[in-house]
């Protein structure tokens, strides 16, 4: 139960830090990249700890399999290739063009084709597809909140190893 608790707490603490960085008005993608990667790291560790229970894996596959697979894919990209996996978009930029529209500033996950390629021995085409489907071009917090909601549901599921925490 010790590693499971560590992963559960790590995910929620990293998610809180990500929220703090996202709410800071002058935060750029570089500042958000660290808590975003950390949050995804802990989500994957928590998922891996829970996967030892066959019932969890079956339920997860139906409910949030693509998001978790996308999270694992970007976690591997972030830890092995050390790319910046997010970018800040929107705001005012020069030169101005008429008509002027100012998009809100948002930090988004990059598309897979903008990240370094996987080494040939670690290609995960299904993971890349899942990432593009569930993370790419979305605000950083959106898939993180999907994961948080999943873990909250799992926490309440009868038979879940999270239920006792």
Coordinates of N, CA and C in Angstrom, one line a residue:
X1 N 0.8 -1.2 0.0 CA 0.0 0.0 0.0 C 0.9 1.3 0.0
X2 N 2.1 1.1 0.4 CA 3.0 2.3 0.5 C 3.3 3.0 -0.8
X3 N 3.6 2.2 -1.8 CA 3.9 2.8 -3.1 C 2.6 3.4 -3.8
X4 N 1.5 2.7 -3.5 CA 0.3 3.2 -4.1 C -0.1 4.5 -3.4
X5 N 0.1 4.6 -2.1 CA -0.2 5.9 -1.5 C 0.7 7.0 -1.9
X6 N 2.0 6.7 -2.1 CA 3.0 7.6 -2.6 C 2.5 8.1 -4.0
X7 N 2.1 7.2 -4.9 CA 1.7 7.6 -6.2 C 0.4 8.5 -6.2
X8 N -0.5 8.1 -5.4 CA -1.8 8.8 -5.2 C -1.5 10.2 -4.7
X9 N -0.7 10.4 -3.7 CA -0.3 11.7 -3.2 C 0.5 12.5 -4.2
X10 N 1.4 11.8 -4.8 CA 2.3 12.5 -5.8 C 1.5 13.1 -6.9
X11 N 0.5 12.3 -7.4 CA -0.4 12.8 -8.5 C -1.1 14.1 -8.1
X12 N -1.7 14.0 -6.9 CA -2.6 15.1 -6.4 C -1.7 16.4 -6.1
X13 N -0.5 16.2 -5.5 CA 0.3 17.3 -5.2 C 0.9 17.9 -6.5
X14 N 1.3 17.1 -7.5 CA 1.7 17.7 -8.7 C 0.6 18.4 -9.5
X15 N -0.6 17.9 -9.4 CA -1.7 18.5 -10.1 C -2.0 19.8 -9.4
X16 N -1.9 19.9 -8.1 CA -2.1 21.2 -7.4 C -1.0 22.2 -7.9
X17 N 0.2 21.8 -8.0 CA 1.3 22.7 -8.5 C 1.0 23.2 -9.9
X18 N 0.5 22.2 -10.7 CA 0.2 22.6 -12.1 C -0.9 23.7 -12.1
X19 N -1.9 23.5 -11.3 CA -2.9 24.5 -11.2 C -2.4 25.9 -10.8
X20 N -1.5 25.9 -9.8 CA -0.9 27.1 -9.4 C -0.1 27.8 -10.5
X21 N 0.6 27.1 -11.3 CA 1.4 27.6 -12.4 C 0.4 28.1 -13.5
X22 N -0.6 27.4 -13.8 CA -1.6 27.8 -14.8 C -2.3 29.0 -14.4
X23 N -2.5 29.3 -13.1 CA -3.3 30.4 -12.7 C -2.4 31.7 -12.6
X24 N -1.1 31.5 -12.7 CA -0.2 32.7 -12.6 C -0.3 33.4 -14.0
X25 N -0.5 34.7 -14.0 CA -0.8 35.4 -15.3 C 0.4 35.4 -16.2
X26 N 1.6 35.4 -15.7 CA 2.8 35.6 -16.6 C 3.5 34.3 -16.8
X27 N 2.9 33.2 -16.5 CA 3.5 31.9 -16.7 C 3.6 31.5 -18.1
X28 N 4.7 31.1 -18.6 CA 4.9 30.6 -19.9 C 5.0 29.1 -20.0
X29 N 5.1 28.6 -21.2 CA 5.2 27.1 -21.3 C 6.3 26.5 -20.6
X30 N 7.5 27.2 -20.5 CA 8.6 26.6 -19.9 C 8.3 26.3 -18.4
X31 N 7.6 27.3 -17.7 CA 7.3 27.1 -16.3 C 6.3 26.0 -16.1
X32 N 5.3 25.9 -17.0 CA 4.3 24.9 -16.9 C 4.7 23.5 -17.2
X33 N 5.8 23.4 -18.1 CA 6.2 22.1 -18.5 C 6.6 21.2 -17.4
X34 N 7.3 21.7 -16.4 CA 7.7 20.9 -15.3 C 6.6 20.3 -14.5
X35 N 5.6 21.1 -13.9 CA 4.5 20.4 -13.2 C 3.6 19.6 -14.1
X36 N 3.5 20.0 -15.4 CA 2.7 19.1 -16.3 C 3.3 17.8 -16.5
X37 N 4.6 17.7 -16.7 CA 5.3 16.4 -16.9 C 5.3 15.6 -15.6
X38 N 5.4 16.3 -14.4 CA 5.4 15.6 -13.1 C 4.0 15.0 -12.9
X39 N 3.0 15.8 -13.2 CA 1.6 15.3 -13.0 C 1.4 14.0 -13.8
X40 N 1.8 14.1 -15.1 CA 1.6 12.9 -15.9 C 2.4 11.7 -15.4
X41 N 3.7 12.0 -15.0 CA 4.5 11.0 -14.4 C 3.8 10.3 -13.3
X42 N 3.3 11.0 -12.3 CA 2.6 10.4 -11.2 C 1.3 9.7 -11.6
X43 N 0.6 10.2 -12.6 CA -0.6 9.5 -13.1 C -0.2 8.1 -13.6
X44 N 0.9 8.1 -14.3 CA 1.3 6.8 -14.9 C 1.8 5.8 -13.8
X45 N 2.5 6.4 -12.8 CA 2.9 5.5 -11.7 C 1.7 5.0 -11.0
X46 N 0.8 5.8 -10.7 CA -0.5 5.4 -10.0 C -1.2 4.3 -10.8
X47 N -1.3 4.5 -12.1 CA -2.0 3.6 -13.0 C -1.2 2.2 -13.0
X48 N 0.1 2.3 -13.0 CA 0.9 1.1 -13.0 C 0.8 0.3 -11.7
X49 N 0.7 1.1 -10.6 CA 0.5 0.4 -9.3 C -0.9 -0.3 -9.2
X50 N -1.9 0.4 -9.8 CA -3.2 -0.2 -9.8 C -3.4 -1.3 -10.7
X51 N -2.6 -1.4 -11.8 CA -2.8 -2.4 -12.8 C -2.5 -3.8 -12.4
X52 N -1.8 -3.9 -11.2 CA -1.6 -5.3 -10.7 C -2.9 -6.0 -10.3
X53 N -3.9 -5.2 -10.2 CA -5.3 -5.7 -9.9 C -6.0 -5.9 -11.3
X54 N -6.3 -7.1 -11.7 CA -7.0 -7.4 -12.9 C -8.3 -6.7 -13.1
X55 N -9.1 -6.5 -12.1 CA -10.3 -5.8 -12.2 C -10.1 -4.4 -12.6
X56 N -9.1 -3.7 -12.1 CA -8.8 -2.3 -12.4 C -8.5 -2.2 -13.9
X57 N -7.7 -3.1 -14.4 CA -7.3 -3.0 -15.8 C -8.5 -3.1 -16.8
X58 N -9.4 -4.0 -16.5 CA -10.6 -4.2 -17.3 C -11.4 -2.9 -17.3
X59 N -11.7 -2.4 -16.1 CA -12.5 -1.2 -16.0 C -11.8 0.0 -16.7
X60 N -10.5 0.2 -16.5 CA -9.8 1.3 -17.1 C -9.8 1.2 -18.6
X61 N -9.7 0.0 -19.1 CA -9.6 -0.1 -20.6 C -10.9 0.4 -21.2
X62 N -12.0 0.2 -20.6 CA -13.3 0.6 -21.2 C -13.5 2.1 -20.9
X63 N -13.1 2.6 -19.8 CA -13.4 4.0 -19.4 C -12.4 5.1 -19.9
X64 N -11.2 4.8 -19.7 CA -10.2 5.9 -19.9 C -8.9 5.4 -20.5
X65 N -9.0 4.3 -21.2 CA -7.8 3.6 -21.8 C -7.0 4.5 -22.7
X66 N -7.6 5.3 -23.6 CA -6.9 6.2 -24.5 C -6.2 7.3 -23.8
X67 N -6.8 7.9 -22.8 CA -6.2 9.0 -22.0 C -4.9 8.4 -21.3
X68 N -5.1 7.3 -20.7 CA -4.0 6.7 -19.9 C -2.8 6.3 -20.9
X69 N -3.2 5.7 -22.0 CA -2.2 5.3 -23.0 C -1.5 6.6 -23.6
X70 N -2.2 7.6 -23.8 CA -1.7 8.9 -24.3 C -0.7 9.5 -23.2
X71 N -1.2 9.4 -22.0 CA -0.3 9.9 -20.8 C 1.0 9.1 -20.8
X72 N 0.9 7.8 -20.9 CA 2.1 7.0 -20.9 C 3.1 7.4 -22.0
X73 N 2.5 7.6 -23.2 CA 3.3 8.0 -24.4 C 4.0 9.3 -24.2
X74 N 3.3 10.3 -23.7 CA 3.9 11.6 -23.5 C 4.9 11.6 -22.3
X75 N 4.6 10.8 -21.3 CA 5.5 10.6 -20.2 C 6.8 10.1 -20.7
X76 N 6.8 9.1 -21.5 CA 8.0 8.5 -22.1 C 8.8 9.5 -23.0
X77 N 8.0 10.3 -23.7 CA 8.7 11.4 -24.5 C 9.3 12.4 -23.6
X78 N 8.6 12.8 -22.6 CA 9.2 13.8 -21.7 C 10.4 13.4 -20.9
X79 N 10.4 12.1 -20.5 CA 11.5 11.6 -19.7 C 12.7 11.1 -20.5
X80 N 12.5 10.7 -21.7 CA 13.6 10.1 -22.5 C 14.2 11.1 -23.5
X81 N 13.4 12.0 -24.1 CA 13.8 12.9 -25.1 C 14.0 14.4 -24.5
X82 N 13.4 14.6 -23.3 CA 13.4 15.9 -22.7 C 12.9 17.1 -23.6
X83 N 11.9 16.9 -24.4 CA 11.4 18.0 -25.2 C 10.4 18.8 -24.3
X84 N 10.2 20.0 -24.8 CA 9.1 20.9 -24.2 C 7.8 20.3 -24.8
X85 N 6.9 19.8 -24.0 CA 5.7 19.1 -24.5 C 4.5 20.0 -24.5
X86 N 4.7 21.3 -24.1 CA 3.5 22.2 -24.1 C 4.0 23.5 -24.7
X87 N 3.0 24.3 -25.1 CA 3.3 25.6 -25.6 C 2.2 26.6 -25.2
X88 N 2.6 27.8 -25.1 CA 1.6 28.9 -24.7 C 1.1 29.5 -26.0
X89 N -0.2 29.6 -26.2 CA -0.9 30.1 -27.4 C -1.8 31.3 -27.0
X90 N -2.2 32.1 -28.0 CA -3.1 33.2 -27.8 C -2.4 34.4 -27.4
X91 N -3.2 35.4 -26.9 CA -2.7 36.7 -26.5 C -2.5 37.6 -27.7
X92 N -1.8 38.7 -27.6 CA -1.6 39.7 -28.6 C -0.2 39.4 -29.2
X93 N -0.1 39.4 -30.5 CA 1.2 39.3 -31.2 C 1.3 40.3 -32.3
X94 N 2.5 40.6 -32.6 CA 2.8 41.5 -33.7 C 3.4 40.8 -34.9
X95 N 3.1 41.2 -36.1 CA 2.4 42.4 -36.5 C 0.9 42.2 -36.3
X96 N 0.2 43.3 -36.1 CA -1.3 43.2 -36.0 C -1.9 43.1 -37.4
X97 N -3.0 42.3 -37.5 CA -3.7 42.2 -38.7 C -5.1 42.5 -38.5
X98 N -5.7 43.1 -39.5 CA -7.1 43.5 -39.4 C -8.0 42.4 -40.0
X99 N -9.0 42.0 -39.4 CA -9.5 42.4 -38.1 C -8.7 41.8 -37.0
X100 N -8.7 42.5 -35.9 CA -7.9 42.1 -34.7 C -8.8 41.3 -33.8
X101 N -8.3 40.1 -33.6 CA -8.9 39.2 -32.6 C -7.8 38.8 -31.6
X102 N -8.1 38.9 -30.3 CA -7.1 38.5 -29.3 C -7.6 37.2 -28.7
X103 N -6.9 36.1 -29.0 CA -7.2 34.8 -28.4 C -6.8 34.8 -27.0
X104 N -7.5 34.1 -26.1 CA -7.1 34.0 -24.7 C -5.7 33.2 -24.7
X105 N -4.9 33.5 -23.7 CA -3.7 32.8 -23.5 C -3.9 31.5 -22.9
X106 N -3.5 30.4 -23.5 CA -3.7 29.1 -23.1 C -2.4 28.3 -23.3
X107 N -2.0 27.4 -22.3 CA -0.9 26.5 -22.4 C -1.5 25.2 -22.9
X108 N -1.0 24.7 -24.1 CA -1.6 23.5 -24.7 C -0.5 22.4 -24.8
X109 N -1.0 21.2 -24.9 CA -0.1 20.1 -25.3 C 0.2 20.1 -26.7
X110 N 1.5 19.9 -27.1 CA 1.9 19.9 -28.5 C 1.4 18.6 -29.2
X111 N 1.2 18.7 -30.5 CA 0.9 17.5 -31.3 C 2.1 16.6 -31.3
X112 N 1.9 15.4 -31.5 CA 3.0 14.4 -31.5 C 4.0 14.7 -32.6
X113 N 3.5 15.2 -33.7 CA 4.5 15.4 -34.8 C 5.4 16.6 -34.5
X114 N 5.2 17.3 -33.4 CA 6.1 18.4 -33.0 C 7.0 18.0 -31.9
X115 N 7.0 16.7 -31.5 CA 7.9 16.2 -30.5 C 8.9 15.3 -31.1
X116 N 10.1 15.2 -30.5 CA 11.1 14.3 -31.1 C 10.6 12.9 -31.3
X117 N 11.0 12.3 -32.4 CA 10.6 10.9 -32.7 C 11.0 9.9 -31.7
X118 N 10.3 8.9 -31.6 CA 10.7 7.8 -30.6 C 11.9 7.0 -31.2
X119 N 12.7 6.5 -30.4 CA 13.8 5.6 -30.9 C 13.1 4.4 -31.5
X120 N 13.7 3.9 -32.6 CA 13.0 2.8 -33.3 C 12.6 1.6 -32.4
X121 N 13.4 1.3 -31.4 CA 13.1 0.2 -30.5 C 11.9 0.4 -29.6
X122 N 11.5 1.7 -29.5 CA 10.4 2.1 -28.5 C 9.2 2.7 -29.2
X123 N 9.1 2.5 -30.5 CA 7.9 3.1 -31.2 C 6.6 2.5 -30.7
X124 N 5.7 3.4 -30.4 CA 4.4 3.0 -29.9 C 3.3 3.7 -30.7
X125 N 3.0 3.2 -31.8 CA 2.1 3.9 -32.7 C 0.7 4.1 -32.1
X126 N 0.2 3.1 -31.3 CA -1.1 3.2 -30.7 C -1.0 4.3 -29.6
X127 N 0.1 4.3 -28.8 CA 0.3 5.4 -27.8 C 0.3 6.8 -28.4
X128 N 1.0 6.9 -29.5 CA 1.1 8.2 -30.2 C -0.3 8.6 -30.7
X129 N -1.1 7.7 -31.3 CA -2.4 8.0 -31.7 C -3.3 8.4 -30.5
X130 N -3.2 7.6 -29.4 CA -4.0 7.9 -28.2 C -3.6 9.3 -27.7
X131 N -2.3 9.7 -27.7 CA -1.9 11.0 -27.3 C -2.5 12.1 -28.2
X132 N -2.4 11.9 -29.5 CA -3.0 13.0 -30.4 C -4.5 13.1 -30.2
X133 N -5.1 12.0 -29.9 CA -6.6 12.0 -29.7 C -7.0 12.7 -28.4
X134 N -6.2 12.5 -27.3 CA -6.7 12.9 -26.0 C -5.9 14.0 -25.3
X135 N -4.7 14.3 -25.9 CA -3.9 15.4 -25.3 C -3.6 16.5 -26.3
X136 N -3.2 16.2 -27.5 CA -2.7 17.2 -28.5 C -3.6 18.3 -28.7
X137 N -3.1 19.5 -28.7 CA -3.8 20.8 -28.9 C -4.9 21.1 -27.8
X138 N -4.9 20.3 -26.8 CA -5.9 20.6 -25.7 C -5.2 21.5 -24.6
X139 N -5.9 22.3 -23.9 CA -5.3 23.0 -22.8 C -4.7 21.9 -21.8
X140 N -3.6 22.3 -21.2 CA -2.8 21.4 -20.4 C -3.6 20.7 -19.3
X141 N -4.5 21.5 -18.7 CA -5.3 20.9 -17.6 C -6.4 20.0 -18.0
X142 N -6.9 20.0 -19.3 CA -8.0 19.2 -19.6 C -7.8 17.7 -19.5
X143 N -6.7 17.1 -20.1 CA -6.5 15.7 -19.9 C -6.1 15.3 -18.4
X144 N -5.5 16.3 -17.8 CA -5.1 16.1 -16.3 C -6.4 15.9 -15.5
X145 N -7.4 16.8 -15.8 CA -8.7 16.7 -15.1 C -9.4 15.4 -15.5
X146 N -9.3 15.0 -16.7 CA -9.9 13.7 -17.1 C -9.3 12.6 -16.2
X147 N -8.0 12.6 -16.0 CA -7.3 11.6 -15.2 C -7.7 11.7 -13.7
X148 N -7.8 13.0 -13.2 CA -8.2 13.2 -11.9 C -9.6 12.6 -11.6
X149 N -10.5 12.9 -12.6 CA -11.9 12.4 -12.4 C -11.9 10.8 -12.5
X150 N -11.0 10.3 -13.3 CA -10.9 8.8 -13.4 C -10.5 8.2 -12.0
X151 N -9.4 8.8 -11.5 CA -8.9 8.3 -10.2 C -9.9 8.5 -9.1
X152 N -10.7 9.6 -9.1 CA -11.7 9.9 -8.1 C -12.8 8.8 -8.2
X153 N -13.2 8.5 -9.5 CA -14.2 7.4 -9.7 C -13.6 6.0 -9.2
X154 N -12.3 5.8 -9.5 CA -11.7 4.5 -9.1 C -11.6 4.5 -7.6
X155 N -11.4 5.6 -6.9 CA -11.4 5.7 -5.5 C -12.7 5.2 -4.8
X156 N -13.8 5.4 -5.5 CA -15.1 5.0 -5.0 C -15.6 3.7 -5.5
X157 N -14.8 3.1 -6.4 CA -15.3 1.8 -7.0 C -15.1 0.6 -6.0
X158 N -16.1 -0.1 -5.8 CA -16.1 -1.3 -5.0 C -15.0 -2.2 -5.4
X159 N -14.1 -2.7 -4.5 CA -13.0 -3.6 -4.9 C -11.7 -2.8 -5.3
X160 N -11.8 -1.5 -5.4 CA -10.6 -0.8 -5.8 C -9.6 -0.7 -4.6
X161 N -8.3 -0.8 -5.0 CA -7.3 -0.7 -4.0 C -7.2 0.8 -3.5
X162 N -7.7 1.7 -4.2 CA -7.7 3.1 -3.7 C -8.8 3.4 -2.7
X163 N -9.8 2.5 -2.6 CA -10.9 2.7 -1.8 C -10.6 2.9 -0.3
X164 N -9.6 2.2 0.2 CA -9.2 2.3 1.6 C -8.3 3.5 1.9
X165 N -8.0 4.3 0.9 CA -7.1 5.5 1.2 C -7.9 6.8 1.5

